[in-house]
Amino acid sequence: MAGIARCVAQGSLEVLAGSRPLQQLSRWLDPENYERLQLRANLVRCINGSRTAGAGPSCALRQVVVRSARVCRIDDGVFEASVVAYDQKRVRAVALRIERRRGTWRVTALEIG
């Protein structure tokens, strides 16, 4: 479970940084969290676009490094995880709830700090 938490957290932060397409996370995120991450990525892109308008090429994409992941079993088929990641600019916390639905694991809650 820690592997899923690490991958989804890293992928989500890379989506927000603009270095990964959101579609790559569709297998792991439930529809509600997929839409929320898409909205947040669009907002980040708009904010960053307005800051760099007319300033030439944008900054190089930052690499996300997962520092730690902790997983707690809540019930059969339900886990909660916390992940700490670093993107060379700041340290971020990610909280996830992972549930088994129809035979596959899905992230049903995703909070990025």
XYZ file of C-alpha atoms in Angstrom:
113
model
C 0.000 0.000 0.000
C 2.887 2.373 0.692
C 3.965 1.941 -2.930
C 0.582 3.068 -4.227
C 0.575 6.034 -1.842
C 4.082 7.078 -2.912
C 3.310 6.780 -6.630
C 0.001 8.650 -6.471
C 1.429 11.424 -4.278
C 4.461 11.881 -6.522
C 2.327 11.760 -9.661
C -0.135 14.292 -8.259
C 2.624 16.740 -7.396
C 4.138 16.267 -10.854
C 0.734 17.034 -12.393
C 0.595 20.275 -10.394
C 4.153 21.117 -11.493
C 3.195 20.539 -15.129
C 5.659 17.700 -15.714
C 3.127 14.843 -15.925
C -0.216 14.541 -17.721
C -3.173 13.999 -15.413
C -4.443 11.107 -17.540
C -1.642 8.920 -16.158
C -3.356 8.975 -12.756
C -6.833 8.066 -13.988
C -6.323 4.423 -13.025
C -5.711 5.347 -9.373
C -8.051 8.276 -8.693
C -11.811 8.051 -8.299
C -13.765 10.464 -10.539
C -14.267 13.127 -7.844
C -10.569 13.362 -6.952
C -9.574 13.244 -10.618
C -11.753 16.294 -11.302
C -10.470 18.122 -8.200
C -6.849 17.540 -9.222
C -7.635 18.659 -12.773
C -9.204 21.873 -11.489
C -6.256 22.565 -9.178
C -3.733 21.891 -11.963
C -5.606 24.304 -14.248
C -5.601 26.978 -11.530
C -1.865 26.523 -10.926
C -1.203 26.732 -14.662
C -3.246 29.962 -14.925
C -1.487 31.532 -11.940
C 1.961 30.545 -13.177
C 1.101 31.670 -16.688
C 0.121 35.148 -15.516
C 3.334 35.465 -13.489
C 5.567 34.544 -16.426
C 3.639 36.388 -19.149
C 6.151 38.198 -21.301
C 9.080 36.942 -19.233
C 10.375 34.477 -21.816
C 10.698 30.727 -21.281
C 9.286 29.345 -18.061
C 11.409 27.829 -15.313
C 12.734 24.309 -15.701
C 10.414 21.613 -14.418
C 11.157 20.518 -10.871
C 11.679 16.913 -9.909
C 9.551 15.584 -7.035
C 11.257 13.343 -4.480
C 9.189 11.375 -1.976
C 10.895 11.491 1.415
C 8.591 9.243 3.445
C 5.269 7.427 3.369
C 3.264 6.077 6.289
C 0.272 3.808 5.876
C -2.392 2.864 8.415
C -4.932 0.079 7.882
C -8.404 1.339 8.797
C -10.507 -1.670 7.836
C -10.553 -4.534 5.344
C -9.863 -2.881 2.027
C -9.375 0.616 3.466
C -6.036 2.332 4.131
C -5.017 5.884 4.929
C -1.569 7.216 4.116
C 0.531 10.304 4.613
C 3.390 11.178 2.303
C 6.098 13.813 2.625
C 7.608 14.984 -0.666
C 10.149 17.606 -1.732
C 10.200 19.411 -5.082
C 13.464 21.416 -4.744
C 11.394 24.437 -3.810
C 9.379 23.301 -0.811
C 8.370 20.322 1.272
C 4.762 19.200 0.864
C 2.467 16.842 2.727
C -0.030 14.620 0.942
C -2.811 12.671 2.668
C -4.609 9.835 0.887
C -7.395 7.377 1.558
C -7.102 4.219 -0.536
C -10.039 1.830 -0.849
C -10.573 -1.419 -2.682
C -13.481 -0.975 -5.116
C -14.594 -3.595 -7.615
C -11.329 -5.464 -7.259
C -8.996 -2.486 -7.779
C -7.399 0.004 -5.425
C -8.600 3.607 -5.809
C -7.677 6.826 -4.075
C -10.965 8.120 -2.649
C -9.506 11.125 -0.804
C -6.503 13.210 -1.793
C -5.353 16.290 0.112
C -2.205 18.135 -0.927
C -0.691 20.695 1.421
